[in-house]
Amino acid sequence: MADGFSTAAFYTVAMMVVSYLICGIPFGKILTRVMTHKDIQAEGSGNIGTTNALRVAGPKVAALTLAFDLLKGMVCVMFFRDVVVAGNSWAPDVSTDVMVALVALAALYGHIFTPYLKFHGGKGIATGVGILFGFAWPLALIHLAIFIVLVAITRYVSVGSIVTAAVVPLTVHIMFPALNPIALAIWALLGWTVVWAHRGNIARLRAGTESKLSFGSKKEA
């Protein structure tokens, strides 16, 4: 039992570190610099995510930023779930649900607290959706649909982002009612960390000063 738990802990911690470092790669900043010679952190909202990339560098850079941020989260979680976890026989005391959830959390934290930019990263929506695709694609599609509908109705990217992140523990519980409670708590932490990353947007929404989605605006919705 102890040996099995130690092995699981080793694999999990190792993949958490790898996922943190991979998902910390600031593709928005890199792509904006390479393709437009601009510093995304010095313009618009200063955020390195897709929305500010759209404002600062245009739709092509924004689309690439979205794709890379989504893929890095998806690949890390999918590799751990389908190769590492599925490819080993684990002791009965090992919860693979918790292992996967921890790696997912590390991937998200890599993006939001990237070590390459003094721990100032993005807000986690694209990478978060990628993580959900790596974990369970139907769950990701549900959250993507929630996001798209809310943005279409309100024209606030932040509203779609905050709501879809806030309901992560609810949707995970509905889709996986037998999930280990510790794993569910980790998924809740993942979703609510994204909400926390939008605290500035929440303050602006309450004050009525949040900008709506507009291709011409330099502010981040």
CSV table of C-alpha atoms in Angstrom, one decimal:
chain,number,residue,atom,x,y,z
A,1,MET,CA,0.0,0.0,0.0
A,2,ALA,CA,2.7,2.5,1.1
A,3,ASP,CA,4.8,1.7,-2.0
A,4,GLY,CA,1.8,2.1,-4.3
A,5,PHE,CA,1.0,5.5,-2.7
A,6,SER,CA,4.6,6.6,-2.9
A,7,THR,CA,4.8,5.7,-6.6
A,8,ALA,CA,1.5,7.6,-7.3
A,9,ALA,CA,2.7,10.6,-5.4
A,10,PHE,CA,6.0,10.6,-7.3
A,11,TYR,CA,4.3,10.5,-10.7
A,12,THR,CA,1.7,13.1,-9.7
A,13,VAL,CA,4.3,15.6,-8.3
A,14,ALA,CA,6.6,15.1,-11.3
A,15,MET,CA,3.7,15.8,-13.7
A,16,MET,CA,2.5,18.7,-11.6
A,17,VAL,CA,5.9,20.4,-12.0
A,18,VAL,CA,6.1,19.6,-15.8
A,19,SER,CA,2.5,20.9,-16.3
A,20,TYR,CA,3.2,24.0,-14.3
A,21,LEU,CA,6.2,24.8,-16.4
A,22,ILE,CA,4.6,24.0,-19.7
A,23,CYS,CA,1.4,25.9,-19.0
A,24,GLY,CA,3.4,28.8,-17.7
A,25,ILE,CA,4.7,29.5,-21.3
A,26,PRO,CA,3.2,33.0,-22.1
A,27,PHE,CA,2.2,32.4,-25.7
A,28,GLY,CA,0.2,35.7,-25.8
A,29,LYS,CA,3.3,37.7,-25.0
A,30,ILE,CA,5.6,35.6,-27.3
A,31,LEU,CA,3.2,35.7,-30.3
A,32,THR,CA,2.5,39.4,-29.9
A,33,ARG,CA,6.2,40.2,-29.7
A,34,VAL,CA,7.2,38.0,-32.7
A,35,MET,CA,4.3,39.0,-35.0
A,36,THR,CA,3.7,42.7,-34.1
A,37,HIS,CA,6.8,43.7,-32.2
A,38,LYS,CA,4.6,45.0,-29.4
A,39,ASP,CA,4.7,44.2,-25.7
A,40,ILE,CA,1.2,42.9,-24.7
A,41,GLN,CA,1.9,43.7,-21.1
A,42,ALA,CA,2.5,47.4,-21.8
A,43,GLU,CA,-0.7,47.9,-23.8
A,44,GLY,CA,-4.4,47.4,-23.3
A,45,SER,CA,-5.2,45.8,-20.0
A,46,GLY,CA,-1.6,44.4,-19.7
A,47,ASN,CA,-3.0,40.9,-19.6
A,48,ILE,CA,-1.4,38.2,-21.7
A,49,GLY,CA,-4.6,36.3,-22.6
A,50,THR,CA,-6.7,36.1,-25.8
A,51,THR,CA,-8.9,39.2,-25.2
A,52,ASN,CA,-6.0,41.6,-24.7
A,53,ALA,CA,-4.1,39.9,-27.6
A,54,LEU,CA,-7.2,40.8,-29.8
A,55,ARG,CA,-7.1,44.4,-28.6
A,56,VAL,CA,-3.4,44.9,-29.0
A,57,ALA,CA,-2.3,42.6,-31.9
A,58,GLY,CA,-5.5,41.7,-33.8
A,59,PRO,CA,-7.5,38.6,-34.6
A,60,LYS,CA,-4.7,36.5,-36.0
A,61,VAL,CA,-2.5,36.8,-32.9
A,62,ALA,CA,-5.6,36.4,-30.7
A,63,ALA,CA,-6.6,33.1,-32.5
A,64,LEU,CA,-3.1,31.7,-32.1
A,65,THR,CA,-2.9,32.7,-28.5
A,66,LEU,CA,-6.3,31.0,-27.8
A,67,ALA,CA,-5.2,27.9,-29.6
A,68,PHE,CA,-1.8,27.5,-27.9
A,69,ASP,CA,-3.2,28.4,-24.4
A,70,LEU,CA,-6.0,25.9,-24.9
A,71,LEU,CA,-3.7,23.1,-26.2
A,72,LYS,CA,-1.1,23.4,-23.5
A,73,GLY,CA,-3.7,22.7,-20.8
A,74,MET,CA,-5.4,19.9,-22.8
A,75,VAL,CA,-2.2,18.1,-23.7
A,76,CYS,CA,-0.8,18.1,-20.1
A,77,VAL,CA,-4.0,16.7,-18.5
A,78,MET,CA,-4.7,14.3,-21.4
A,79,PHE,CA,-1.2,12.9,-21.3
A,80,PHE,CA,-1.3,12.3,-17.6
A,81,ARG,CA,-4.7,10.8,-17.6
A,82,ASP,CA,-4.4,8.6,-20.7
A,83,VAL,CA,-0.7,7.7,-20.6
A,84,VAL,CA,0.6,7.9,-17.1
A,85,VAL,CA,-2.6,7.0,-15.1
A,86,ALA,CA,-4.1,4.6,-17.6
A,87,GLY,CA,-0.7,2.9,-18.3
A,88,ASN,CA,-0.1,1.8,-14.7
A,89,SER,CA,-1.7,-0.5,-12.1
A,90,TRP,CA,-2.4,1.5,-8.9
A,91,ALA,CA,-2.8,0.3,-5.4
A,92,PRO,CA,-6.4,0.3,-4.0
A,93,ASP,CA,-5.6,3.2,-1.7
A,94,VAL,CA,-4.6,5.4,-4.6
A,95,SER,CA,-7.2,7.8,-6.0
A,96,THR,CA,-6.5,8.5,-9.6
A,97,ASP,CA,-9.3,11.1,-9.6
A,98,VAL,CA,-7.2,13.1,-7.1
A,99,MET,CA,-4.0,12.6,-9.1
A,100,VAL,CA,-5.6,14.0,-12.3
A,101,ALA,CA,-7.3,16.9,-10.5
A,102,LEU,CA,-3.9,17.9,-8.9
A,103,VAL,CA,-2.2,17.9,-12.3
A,104,ALA,CA,-5.1,20.0,-13.7
A,105,LEU,CA,-4.7,22.5,-10.9
A,106,ALA,CA,-0.9,22.8,-11.5
A,107,ALA,CA,-1.5,23.4,-15.2
A,108,LEU,CA,-3.9,26.2,-14.5
A,109,TYR,CA,-1.6,27.8,-11.9
A,110,GLY,CA,1.2,27.6,-14.4
A,111,HIS,CA,-0.8,29.9,-16.7
A,112,ILE,CA,-2.1,32.3,-14.0
A,113,PHE,CA,1.1,32.4,-12.0
A,114,THR,CA,3.7,31.9,-14.8
A,115,PRO,CA,7.3,31.7,-13.5
A,116,TYR,CA,8.5,33.3,-16.7
A,117,LEU,CA,6.8,36.6,-16.0
A,118,LYS,CA,7.4,37.0,-12.3
A,119,PHE,CA,4.3,35.0,-11.6
A,120,HIS,CA,2.0,37.4,-13.4
A,121,GLY,CA,0.1,35.5,-16.1
A,122,GLY,CA,-3.3,35.2,-17.7
A,123,LYS,CA,-6.7,34.8,-16.2
A,124,GLY,CA,-7.0,31.1,-17.0
A,125,ILE,CA,-10.1,30.8,-19.3
A,126,ALA,CA,-8.5,29.4,-22.4
A,127,THR,CA,-6.1,27.1,-20.5
A,128,GLY,CA,-9.0,26.1,-18.2
A,129,VAL,CA,-11.2,25.1,-21.1
A,130,GLY,CA,-8.2,23.1,-22.5
A,131,ILE,CA,-7.8,21.4,-19.1
A,132,LEU,CA,-11.5,20.4,-19.2
A,133,PHE,CA,-11.1,19.0,-22.8
A,134,GLY,CA,-8.1,17.0,-21.5
A,135,PHE,CA,-10.2,15.7,-18.6
A,136,ALA,CA,-13.6,15.1,-20.3
A,137,TRP,CA,-14.5,16.8,-23.6
A,138,PRO,CA,-18.3,16.8,-23.1
A,139,LEU,CA,-17.7,18.8,-19.9
A,140,ALA,CA,-15.5,21.3,-21.8
A,141,LEU,CA,-18.2,21.7,-24.5
A,142,ILE,CA,-20.8,22.5,-21.8
A,143,HIS,CA,-18.6,25.2,-20.4
A,144,LEU,CA,-17.7,26.5,-23.8
A,145,ALA,CA,-21.4,26.8,-24.6
A,146,ILE,CA,-22.1,28.6,-21.3
A,147,PHE,CA,-19.3,31.1,-22.1
A,148,ILE,CA,-20.4,31.7,-25.7
A,149,VAL,CA,-24.1,32.2,-24.8
A,150,LEU,CA,-23.3,34.7,-22.0
A,151,VAL,CA,-20.8,36.7,-24.0
A,152,ALA,CA,-23.3,36.8,-26.9
A,153,ILE,CA,-26.1,38.0,-24.6
A,154,THR,CA,-24.1,40.5,-22.5
A,155,ARG,CA,-21.1,41.3,-24.7
A,156,TYR,CA,-19.0,41.1,-21.6
A,157,VAL,CA,-16.2,38.5,-22.0
A,158,SER,CA,-15.7,38.7,-18.3
A,159,VAL,CA,-19.3,37.7,-17.5
A,160,GLY,CA,-18.9,34.5,-19.6
A,161,SER,CA,-15.5,33.8,-18.0
A,162,ILE,CA,-16.6,34.3,-14.4
A,163,VAL,CA,-19.8,32.3,-14.6
A,164,THR,CA,-18.4,29.4,-16.5
A,165,ALA,CA,-15.5,29.2,-14.0
A,166,ALA,CA,-17.7,29.5,-11.0
A,167,VAL,CA,-19.9,26.6,-11.9
A,168,VAL,CA,-17.1,24.1,-12.5
A,169,PRO,CA,-17.7,22.2,-9.2
A,170,LEU,CA,-21.4,21.9,-10.0
A,171,THR,CA,-20.9,20.6,-13.6
A,172,VAL,CA,-18.1,18.2,-12.5
A,173,HIS,CA,-20.3,16.8,-9.7
A,174,ILE,CA,-23.3,16.4,-12.1
A,175,MET,CA,-21.3,14.6,-14.7
A,176,PHE,CA,-19.2,12.6,-12.2
A,177,PRO,CA,-21.4,12.0,-9.1
A,178,ALA,CA,-19.0,9.2,-7.8
A,179,LEU,CA,-15.9,11.4,-8.1
A,180,ASN,CA,-13.7,11.4,-5.0
A,181,PRO,CA,-14.7,14.3,-2.7
A,182,ILE,CA,-11.1,15.5,-2.5
A,183,ALA,CA,-10.9,15.6,-6.3
A,184,LEU,CA,-14.1,17.5,-6.5
A,185,ALA,CA,-12.8,20.1,-4.0
A,186,ILE,CA,-9.6,20.5,-6.1
A,187,TRP,CA,-11.8,21.1,-9.2
A,188,ALA,CA,-13.7,23.7,-7.2
A,189,LEU,CA,-10.5,25.4,-6.3
A,190,LEU,CA,-9.5,25.4,-9.9
A,191,GLY,CA,-12.7,27.1,-11.1
A,192,TRP,CA,-12.8,29.6,-8.2
A,193,THR,CA,-9.2,30.5,-8.8
A,194,VAL,CA,-10.2,31.7,-12.3
A,195,VAL,CA,-13.0,33.7,-10.7
A,196,TRP,CA,-10.4,35.2,-8.3
A,197,ALA,CA,-8.2,36.1,-11.3
A,198,HIS,CA,-11.1,38.1,-12.6
A,199,ARG,CA,-11.5,40.2,-9.4
A,200,GLY,CA,-10.6,43.4,-11.3
A,201,ASN,CA,-13.4,42.6,-13.8
A,202,ILE,CA,-15.8,41.9,-11.0
A,203,ALA,CA,-15.0,45.3,-9.5
A,204,ARG,CA,-15.6,47.1,-12.8
A,205,LEU,CA,-18.8,45.2,-13.4
A,206,ARG,CA,-20.1,46.3,-10.0
A,207,ALA,CA,-19.1,49.9,-10.8
A,208,GLY,CA,-20.5,49.9,-14.3
A,209,THR,CA,-17.2,50.7,-15.9
A,210,GLU,CA,-16.4,47.3,-17.5
A,211,SER,CA,-15.9,47.5,-21.2
A,212,LYS,CA,-18.0,45.4,-23.5
A,213,LEU,CA,-16.5,43.3,-26.3
A,214,SER,CA,-15.4,45.6,-29.0
A,215,PHE,CA,-12.7,45.1,-31.6
A,216,GLY,CA,-11.8,48.7,-31.5
A,217,SER,CA,-11.4,49.1,-27.8
A,218,LYS,CA,-8.0,49.0,-26.1
A,219,LYS,CA,-9.6,48.0,-22.8
A,220,GLU,CA,-10.1,44.4,-21.9
A,221,ALA,CA,-13.7,43.2,-21.6
